[in-house]
mmCIF file of C-alpha atoms in Angstrom:
data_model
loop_
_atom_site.group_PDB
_atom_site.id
_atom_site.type_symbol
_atom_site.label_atom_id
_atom_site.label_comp_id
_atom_site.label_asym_id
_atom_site.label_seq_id
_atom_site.Cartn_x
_atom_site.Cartn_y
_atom_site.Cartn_z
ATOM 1 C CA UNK A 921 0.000 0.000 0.000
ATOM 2 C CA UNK A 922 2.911 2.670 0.957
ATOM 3 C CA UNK A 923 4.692 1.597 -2.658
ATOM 4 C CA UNK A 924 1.066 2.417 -4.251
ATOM 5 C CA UNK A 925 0.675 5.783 -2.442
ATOM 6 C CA UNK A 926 3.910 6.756 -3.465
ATOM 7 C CA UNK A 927 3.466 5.887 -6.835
ATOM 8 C CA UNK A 928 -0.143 7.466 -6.892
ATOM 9 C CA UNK A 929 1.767 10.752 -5.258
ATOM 10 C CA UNK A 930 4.578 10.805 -8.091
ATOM 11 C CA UNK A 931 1.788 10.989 -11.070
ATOM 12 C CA UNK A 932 -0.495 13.338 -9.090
ATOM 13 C CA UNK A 933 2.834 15.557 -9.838
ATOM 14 C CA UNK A 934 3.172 15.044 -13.067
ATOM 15 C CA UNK A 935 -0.229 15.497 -14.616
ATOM 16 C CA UNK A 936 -2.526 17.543 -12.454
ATOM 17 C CA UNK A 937 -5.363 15.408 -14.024
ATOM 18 C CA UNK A 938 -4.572 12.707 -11.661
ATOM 19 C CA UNK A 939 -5.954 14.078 -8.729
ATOM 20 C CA UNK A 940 -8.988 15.443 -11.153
ATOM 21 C CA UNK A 941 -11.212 12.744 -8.707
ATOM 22 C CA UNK A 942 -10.461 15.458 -5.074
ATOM 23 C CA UNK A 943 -11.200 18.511 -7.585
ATOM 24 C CA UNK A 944 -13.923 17.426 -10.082
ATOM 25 C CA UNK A 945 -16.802 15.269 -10.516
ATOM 26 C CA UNK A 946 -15.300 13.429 -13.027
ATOM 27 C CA UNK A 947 -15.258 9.926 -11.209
ATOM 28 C CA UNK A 948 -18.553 10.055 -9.849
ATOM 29 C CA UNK A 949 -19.531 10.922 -13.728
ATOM 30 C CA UNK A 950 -17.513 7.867 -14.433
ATOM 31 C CA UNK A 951 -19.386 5.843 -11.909
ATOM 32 C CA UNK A 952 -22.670 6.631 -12.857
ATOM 33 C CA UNK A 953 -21.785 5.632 -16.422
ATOM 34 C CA UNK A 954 -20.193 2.353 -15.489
ATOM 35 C CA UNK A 955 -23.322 1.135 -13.492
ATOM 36 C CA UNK A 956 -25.555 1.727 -16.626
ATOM 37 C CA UNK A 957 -22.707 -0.248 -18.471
ATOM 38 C CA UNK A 958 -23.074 -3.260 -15.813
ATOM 39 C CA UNK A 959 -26.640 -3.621 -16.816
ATOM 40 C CA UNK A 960 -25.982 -3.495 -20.482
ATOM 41 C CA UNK A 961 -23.768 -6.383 -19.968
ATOM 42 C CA UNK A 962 -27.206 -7.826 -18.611
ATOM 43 C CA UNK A 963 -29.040 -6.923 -21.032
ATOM 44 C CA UNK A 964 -26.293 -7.876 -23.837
ATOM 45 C CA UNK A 965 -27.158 -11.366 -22.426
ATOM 46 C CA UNK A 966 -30.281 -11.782 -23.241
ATOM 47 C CA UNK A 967 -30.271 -10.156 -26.826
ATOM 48 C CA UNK A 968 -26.566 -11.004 -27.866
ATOM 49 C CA UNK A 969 -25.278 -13.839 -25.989
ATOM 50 C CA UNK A 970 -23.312 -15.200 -28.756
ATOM 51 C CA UNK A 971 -20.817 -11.718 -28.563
ATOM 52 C CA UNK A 972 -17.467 -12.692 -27.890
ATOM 53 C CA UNK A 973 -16.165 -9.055 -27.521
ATOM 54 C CA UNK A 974 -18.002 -8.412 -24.039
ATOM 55 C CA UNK A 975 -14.185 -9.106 -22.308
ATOM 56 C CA UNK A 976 -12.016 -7.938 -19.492
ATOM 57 C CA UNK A 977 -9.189 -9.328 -18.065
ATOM 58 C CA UNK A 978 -9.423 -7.681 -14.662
ATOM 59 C CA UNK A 979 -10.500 -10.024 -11.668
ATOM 60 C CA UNK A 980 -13.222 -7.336 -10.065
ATOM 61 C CA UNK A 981 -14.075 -5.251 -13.269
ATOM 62 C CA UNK A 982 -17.542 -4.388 -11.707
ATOM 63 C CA UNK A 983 -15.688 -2.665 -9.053
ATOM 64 C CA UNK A 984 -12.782 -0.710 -11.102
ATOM 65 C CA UNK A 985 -12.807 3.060 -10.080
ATOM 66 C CA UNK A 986 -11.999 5.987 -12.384
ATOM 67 C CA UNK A 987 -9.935 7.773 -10.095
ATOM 68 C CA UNK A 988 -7.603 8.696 -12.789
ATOM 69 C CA UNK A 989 -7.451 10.355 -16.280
ATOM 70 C CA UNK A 990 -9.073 8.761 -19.643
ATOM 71 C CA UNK A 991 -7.751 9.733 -22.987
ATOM 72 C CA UNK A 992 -9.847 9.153 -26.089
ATOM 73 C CA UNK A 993 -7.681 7.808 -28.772
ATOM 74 C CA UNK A 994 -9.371 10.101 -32.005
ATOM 75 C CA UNK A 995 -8.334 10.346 -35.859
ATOM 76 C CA UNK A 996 -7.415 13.472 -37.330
ATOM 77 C CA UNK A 997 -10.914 16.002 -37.995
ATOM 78 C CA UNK A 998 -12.606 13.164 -36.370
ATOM 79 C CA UNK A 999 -16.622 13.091 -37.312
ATOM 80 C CA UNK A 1000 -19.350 10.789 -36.826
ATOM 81 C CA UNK A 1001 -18.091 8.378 -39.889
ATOM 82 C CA UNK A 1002 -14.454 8.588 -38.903
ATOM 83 C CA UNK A 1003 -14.040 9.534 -35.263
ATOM 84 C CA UNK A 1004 -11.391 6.560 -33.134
ATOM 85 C CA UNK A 1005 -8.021 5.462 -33.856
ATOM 86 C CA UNK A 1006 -8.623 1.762 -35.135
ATOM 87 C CA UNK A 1007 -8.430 -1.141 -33.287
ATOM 88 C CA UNK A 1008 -7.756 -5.331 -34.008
ATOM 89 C CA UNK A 1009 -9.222 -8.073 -31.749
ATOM 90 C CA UNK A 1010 -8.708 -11.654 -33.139
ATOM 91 C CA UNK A 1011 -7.454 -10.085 -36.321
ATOM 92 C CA UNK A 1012 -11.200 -8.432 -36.510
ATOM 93 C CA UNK A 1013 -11.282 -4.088 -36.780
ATOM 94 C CA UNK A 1014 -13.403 -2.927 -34.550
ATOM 95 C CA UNK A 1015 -15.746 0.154 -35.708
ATOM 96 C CA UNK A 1016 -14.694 3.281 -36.005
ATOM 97 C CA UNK A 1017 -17.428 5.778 -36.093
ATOM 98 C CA UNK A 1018 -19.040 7.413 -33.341
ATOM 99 C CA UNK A 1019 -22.475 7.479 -31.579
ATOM 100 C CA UNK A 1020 -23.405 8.495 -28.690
ATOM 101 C CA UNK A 1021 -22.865 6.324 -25.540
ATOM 102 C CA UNK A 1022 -19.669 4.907 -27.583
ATOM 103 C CA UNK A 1023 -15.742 5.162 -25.954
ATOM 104 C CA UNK A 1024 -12.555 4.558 -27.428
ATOM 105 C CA UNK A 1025 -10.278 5.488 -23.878
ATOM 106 C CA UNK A 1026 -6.659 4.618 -22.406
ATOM 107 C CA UNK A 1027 -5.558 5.521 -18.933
ATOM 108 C CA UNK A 1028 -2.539 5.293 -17.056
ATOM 109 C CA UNK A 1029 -3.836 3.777 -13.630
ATOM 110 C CA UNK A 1030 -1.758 4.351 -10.481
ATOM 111 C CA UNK A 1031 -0.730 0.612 -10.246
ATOM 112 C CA UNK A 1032 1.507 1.582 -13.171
ATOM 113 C CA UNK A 1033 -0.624 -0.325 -15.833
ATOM 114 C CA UNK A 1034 -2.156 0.822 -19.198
ATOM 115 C CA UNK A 1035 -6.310 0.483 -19.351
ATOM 116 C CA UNK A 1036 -7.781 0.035 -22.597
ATOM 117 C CA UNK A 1037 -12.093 0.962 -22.352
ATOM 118 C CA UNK A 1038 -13.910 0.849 -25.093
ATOM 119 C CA UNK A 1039 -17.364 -0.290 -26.167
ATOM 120 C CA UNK A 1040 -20.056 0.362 -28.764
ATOM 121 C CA UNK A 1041 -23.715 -0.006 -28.021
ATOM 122 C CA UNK A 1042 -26.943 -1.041 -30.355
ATOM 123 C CA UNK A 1043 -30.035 -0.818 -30.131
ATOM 124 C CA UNK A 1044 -33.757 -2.443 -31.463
ATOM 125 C CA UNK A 1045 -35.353 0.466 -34.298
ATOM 126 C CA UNK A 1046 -36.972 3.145 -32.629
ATOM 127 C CA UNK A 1047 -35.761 2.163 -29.362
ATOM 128 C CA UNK A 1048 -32.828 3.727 -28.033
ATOM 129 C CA UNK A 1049 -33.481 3.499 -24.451
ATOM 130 C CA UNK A 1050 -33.281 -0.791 -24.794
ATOM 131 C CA UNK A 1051 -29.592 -0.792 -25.673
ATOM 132 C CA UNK A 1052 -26.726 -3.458 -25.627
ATOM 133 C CA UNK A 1053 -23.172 -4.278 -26.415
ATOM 134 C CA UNK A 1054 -22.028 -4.384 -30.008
ATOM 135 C CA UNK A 1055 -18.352 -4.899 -27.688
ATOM 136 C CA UNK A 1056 -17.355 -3.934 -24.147
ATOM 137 C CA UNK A 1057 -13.495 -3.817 -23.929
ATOM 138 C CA UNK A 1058 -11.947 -3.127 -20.416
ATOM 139 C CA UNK A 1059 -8.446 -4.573 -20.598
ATOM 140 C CA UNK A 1060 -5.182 -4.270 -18.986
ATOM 141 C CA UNK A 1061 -1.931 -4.141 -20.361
ATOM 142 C CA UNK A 1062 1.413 -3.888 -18.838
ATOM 143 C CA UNK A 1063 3.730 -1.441 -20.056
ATOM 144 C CA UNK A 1064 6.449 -4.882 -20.776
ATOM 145 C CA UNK A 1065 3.371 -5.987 -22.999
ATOM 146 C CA UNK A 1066 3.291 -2.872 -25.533
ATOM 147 C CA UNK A 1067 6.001 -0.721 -27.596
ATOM 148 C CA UNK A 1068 5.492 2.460 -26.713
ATOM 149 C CA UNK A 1069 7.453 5.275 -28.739
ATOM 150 C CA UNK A 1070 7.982 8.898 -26.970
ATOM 151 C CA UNK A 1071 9.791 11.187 -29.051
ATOM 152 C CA UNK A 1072 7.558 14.366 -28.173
ATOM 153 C CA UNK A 1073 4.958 15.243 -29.455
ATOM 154 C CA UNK A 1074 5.055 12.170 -31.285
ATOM 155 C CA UNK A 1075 3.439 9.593 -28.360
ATOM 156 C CA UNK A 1076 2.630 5.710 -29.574
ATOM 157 C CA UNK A 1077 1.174 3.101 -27.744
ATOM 158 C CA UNK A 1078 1.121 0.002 -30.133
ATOM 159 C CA UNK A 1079 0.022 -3.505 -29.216
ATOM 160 C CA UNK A 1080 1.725 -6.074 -31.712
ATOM 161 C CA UNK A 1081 -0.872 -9.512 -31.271
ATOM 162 C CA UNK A 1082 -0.477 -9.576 -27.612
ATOM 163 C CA UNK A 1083 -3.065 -12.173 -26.243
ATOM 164 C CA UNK A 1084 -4.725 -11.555 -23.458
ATOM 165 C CA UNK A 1085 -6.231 -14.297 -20.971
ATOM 166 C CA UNK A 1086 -9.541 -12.775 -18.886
ATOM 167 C CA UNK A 1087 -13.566 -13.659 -19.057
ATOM 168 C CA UNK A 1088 -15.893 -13.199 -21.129
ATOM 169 C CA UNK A 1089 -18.545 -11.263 -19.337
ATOM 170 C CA UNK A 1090 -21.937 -13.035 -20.569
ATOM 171 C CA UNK A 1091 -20.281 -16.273 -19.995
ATOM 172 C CA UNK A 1092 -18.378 -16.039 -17.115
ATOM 173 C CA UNK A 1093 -16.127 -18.491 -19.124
ATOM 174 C CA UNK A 1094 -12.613 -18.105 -19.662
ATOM 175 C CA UNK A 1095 -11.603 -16.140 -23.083
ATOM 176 C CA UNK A 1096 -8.905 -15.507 -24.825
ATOM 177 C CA UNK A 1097 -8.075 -12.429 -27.366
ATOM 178 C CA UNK A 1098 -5.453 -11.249 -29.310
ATOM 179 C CA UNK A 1099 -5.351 -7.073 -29.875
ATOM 180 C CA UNK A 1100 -3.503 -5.371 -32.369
ATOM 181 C CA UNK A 1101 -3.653 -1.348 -32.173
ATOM 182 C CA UNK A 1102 -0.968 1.321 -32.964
ATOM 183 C CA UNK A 1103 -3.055 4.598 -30.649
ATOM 184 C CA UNK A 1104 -0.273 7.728 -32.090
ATOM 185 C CA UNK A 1105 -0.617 11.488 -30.518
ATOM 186 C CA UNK A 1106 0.759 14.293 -33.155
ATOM 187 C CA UNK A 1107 -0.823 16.760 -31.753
ATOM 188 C CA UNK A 1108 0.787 20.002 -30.721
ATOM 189 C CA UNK A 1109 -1.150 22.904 -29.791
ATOM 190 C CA UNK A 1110 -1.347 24.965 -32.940
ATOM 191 C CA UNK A 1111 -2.639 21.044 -34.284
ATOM 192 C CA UNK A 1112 -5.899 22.343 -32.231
ATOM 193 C CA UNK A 1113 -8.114 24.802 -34.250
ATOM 194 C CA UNK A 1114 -11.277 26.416 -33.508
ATOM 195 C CA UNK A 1115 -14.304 25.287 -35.696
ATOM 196 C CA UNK A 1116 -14.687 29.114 -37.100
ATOM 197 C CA UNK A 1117 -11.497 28.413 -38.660
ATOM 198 C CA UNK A 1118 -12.048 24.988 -39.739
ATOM 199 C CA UNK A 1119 -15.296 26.751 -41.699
ATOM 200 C CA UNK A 1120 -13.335 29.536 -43.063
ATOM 201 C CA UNK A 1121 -10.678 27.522 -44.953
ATOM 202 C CA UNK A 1122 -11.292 25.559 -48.021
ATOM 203 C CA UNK A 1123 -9.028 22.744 -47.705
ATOM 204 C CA UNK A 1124 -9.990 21.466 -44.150
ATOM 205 C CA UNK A 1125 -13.545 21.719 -45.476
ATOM 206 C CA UNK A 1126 -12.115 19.541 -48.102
ATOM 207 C CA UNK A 1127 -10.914 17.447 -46.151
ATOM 208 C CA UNK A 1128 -13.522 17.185 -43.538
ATOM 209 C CA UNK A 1129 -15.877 16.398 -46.666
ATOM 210 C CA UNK A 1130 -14.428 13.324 -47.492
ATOM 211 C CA UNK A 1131 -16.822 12.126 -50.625
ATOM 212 C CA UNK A 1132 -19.946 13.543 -48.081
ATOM 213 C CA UNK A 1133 -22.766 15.910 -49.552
ATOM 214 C CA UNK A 1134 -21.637 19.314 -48.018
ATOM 215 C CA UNK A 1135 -24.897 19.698 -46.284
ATOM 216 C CA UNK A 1136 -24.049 17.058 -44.016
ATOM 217 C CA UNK A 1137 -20.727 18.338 -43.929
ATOM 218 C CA UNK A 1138 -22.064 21.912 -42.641
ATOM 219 C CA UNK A 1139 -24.132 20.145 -39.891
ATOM 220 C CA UNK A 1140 -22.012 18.137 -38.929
ATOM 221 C CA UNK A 1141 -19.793 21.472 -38.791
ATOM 222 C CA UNK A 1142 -22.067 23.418 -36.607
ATOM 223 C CA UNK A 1143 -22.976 20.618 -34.529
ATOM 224 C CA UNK A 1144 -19.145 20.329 -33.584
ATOM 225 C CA UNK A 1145 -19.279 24.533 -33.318
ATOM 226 C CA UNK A 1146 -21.985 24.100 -30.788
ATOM 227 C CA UNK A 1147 -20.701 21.466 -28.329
ATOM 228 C CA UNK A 1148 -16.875 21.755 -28.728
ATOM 229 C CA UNK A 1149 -15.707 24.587 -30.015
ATOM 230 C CA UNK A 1150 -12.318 22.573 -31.681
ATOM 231 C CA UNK A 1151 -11.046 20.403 -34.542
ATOM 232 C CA UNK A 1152 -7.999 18.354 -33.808
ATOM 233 C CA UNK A 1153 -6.154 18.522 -37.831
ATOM 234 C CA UNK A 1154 -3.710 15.466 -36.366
ATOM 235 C CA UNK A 1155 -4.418 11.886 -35.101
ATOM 236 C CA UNK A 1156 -4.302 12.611 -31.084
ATOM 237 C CA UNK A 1157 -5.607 11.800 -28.121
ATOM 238 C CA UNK A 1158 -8.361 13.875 -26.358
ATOM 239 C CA UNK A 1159 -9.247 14.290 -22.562
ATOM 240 C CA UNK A 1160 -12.347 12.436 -21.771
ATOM 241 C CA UNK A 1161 -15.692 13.974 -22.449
ATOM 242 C CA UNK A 1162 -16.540 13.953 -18.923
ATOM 243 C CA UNK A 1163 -13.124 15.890 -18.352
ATOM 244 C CA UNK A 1164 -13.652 17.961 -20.321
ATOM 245 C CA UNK A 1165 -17.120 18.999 -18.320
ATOM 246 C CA UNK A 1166 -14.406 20.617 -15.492
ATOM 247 C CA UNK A 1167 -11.989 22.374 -17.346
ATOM 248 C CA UNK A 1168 -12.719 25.520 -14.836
ATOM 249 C CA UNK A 1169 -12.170 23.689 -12.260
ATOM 250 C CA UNK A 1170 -8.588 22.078 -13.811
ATOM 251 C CA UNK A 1171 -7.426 25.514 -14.261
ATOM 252 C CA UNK A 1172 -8.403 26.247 -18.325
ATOM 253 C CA UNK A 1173 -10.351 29.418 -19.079
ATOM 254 C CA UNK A 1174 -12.002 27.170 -22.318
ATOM 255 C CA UNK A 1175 -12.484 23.671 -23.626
ATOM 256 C CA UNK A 1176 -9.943 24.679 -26.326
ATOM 257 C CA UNK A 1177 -7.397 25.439 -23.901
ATOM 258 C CA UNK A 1178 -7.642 22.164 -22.454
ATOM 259 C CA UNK A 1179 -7.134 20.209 -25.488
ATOM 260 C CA UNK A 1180 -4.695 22.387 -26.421
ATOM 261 C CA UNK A 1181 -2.500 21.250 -23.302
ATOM 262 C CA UNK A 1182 -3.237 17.770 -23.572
ATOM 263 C CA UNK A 1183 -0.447 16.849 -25.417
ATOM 264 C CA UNK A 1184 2.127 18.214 -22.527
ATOM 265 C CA UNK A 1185 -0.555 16.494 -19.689
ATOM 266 C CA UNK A 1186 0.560 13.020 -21.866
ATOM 267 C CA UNK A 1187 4.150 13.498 -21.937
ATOM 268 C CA UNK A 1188 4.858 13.047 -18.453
ATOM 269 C CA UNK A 1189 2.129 9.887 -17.968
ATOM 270 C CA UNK A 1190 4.348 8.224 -21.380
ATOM 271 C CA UNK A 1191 7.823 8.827 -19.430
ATOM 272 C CA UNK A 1192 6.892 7.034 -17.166
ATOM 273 C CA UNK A 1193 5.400 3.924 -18.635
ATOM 274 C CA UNK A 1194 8.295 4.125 -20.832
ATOM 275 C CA UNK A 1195 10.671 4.076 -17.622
ATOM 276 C CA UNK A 1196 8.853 1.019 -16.346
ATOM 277 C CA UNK A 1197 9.260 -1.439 -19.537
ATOM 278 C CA UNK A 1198 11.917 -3.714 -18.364
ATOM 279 C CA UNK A 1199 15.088 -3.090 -19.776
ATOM 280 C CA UNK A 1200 16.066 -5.491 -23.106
ATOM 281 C CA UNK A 1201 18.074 -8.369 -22.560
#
């Protein structure tokens, strides 16, 4: 317990987002969300119990606590079509589009290890309040397990077919999976640009277009106006959406700000799962 405190101590000083759980709602937000996702894993039972991708690896994952940041691992101009980094299990990509409800997350717990959430939900037509998994992720990895590159602000975590022993949740049998992933941070701050920008220049519109008609492209602008205020031009990773409900509290005057510093709140969590991969032989 003293060798976890300390440990917990050392990150809280590195990335004042670690002790975001004494200044911000942010687990309790957490909390609230994972008990909804226990009873989807119910209610994936009954209407998907052939899903192999409802998997954790962690002995007590009903009881894991979000005392500690999430990142959301996002593609470059991310939008509804193309919003997460991709991800492999069992040689199978998982989706990576974005509705609501959906997660795409790593966090650097204070144990040291690297926590992979992610899940997708689905639901009957017409019915969005009966929803279930499409996959439900929550996986640990040790930092020995994954490459990770740190050459600022160039920040990889990559997974090369590491198999993972755990449970699979509607069974309660033991599974096994193999996950493949390569989740890259470019992003600098002048990577970050504000959606007034983004509408004013011709080739991000481009870009953002992507073979779309541009009336979808204009909502789909405005829509991003109205809740976030940012485009990301670089793949990246993004503070949680519940994080980014506090970003008062955490010390930013705006939303933008925070992303904008999320790069430099990264650095110091990939130094140090860097400095704990065991040395090559």
């Amino acid at each position: 317990m003293q060798g976890h405190a300390k440990l917990r101590k050392r990150l809280a000083a590195m990335c004042k987002l670690c002790d975001s759980a004494g200044i911000t709602d942010f687990s309790k937000a957490m909390e609230e969300a994972f008990v909804h996702d226990i009873a989807r894993v119910l209610q994936t039972k009954a209407n998907a119990p052939q899903s192999q991708f409802v998997f954790s690896n962690l002995k007590m994952w009903m009881m894991q606590k979000f005392d500690f940041p999430l990142f959301e691992t996002l593609a470059a101009f991310p939008n509804p079509q193309n919003y997460y980094q991709p991800i492999f299990i069992d040689g199978e990509k998982l989706r990576t589009d974005w509705q609501g409800g959906w997660m795409r997350s790593i966090g650097f717990t204070p144990s040291g290890s690297i926590l992979l959430f992610t899940k997708a939900l689905q639901h009957e037509a017409f019915k969005p309040e009966a929803d279930w998994f499409q996959y439900f992720l929550l996986v640990e990895f040790s930092p020995d397990e994954l490459e990770i590159e740190f050459e600022p602000p160039k920040m990889i975590l990559r997974a090369n077919d590491v198999k993972k022993e755990g449970v699979n949740l509607l069974t309660n049998q033991k599974a096994e999976h193999t996950f493949k992933f390569s989740l890259v941070n470019l992003a600098t701050p002048k990577s970050v640009l504000r959606a007034d920008a983004v509408e004013q220049s011709s080739f991000y519109r481009e870009i953002l277009r992507r073979g779309r008609p541009e009336e979808q492209v204009a909502k789909e602008a405005k829509a991003k106006s109205d809740s976030e205020r940012f485009v990301v031009t670089t793949l990246h990773y993004a503070p949680h959406p519940f994080m980014l409900r506090f970003f008062k509290e955490l010390g930013y005057e705006t939303r933008f700000a925070f992303q904008a510093d999320a790069a430099s709140l990264l650095e110091e969590h990939f130094r140090q799962a860097a400095a704990q991969r065991a040395p090559a032989p």
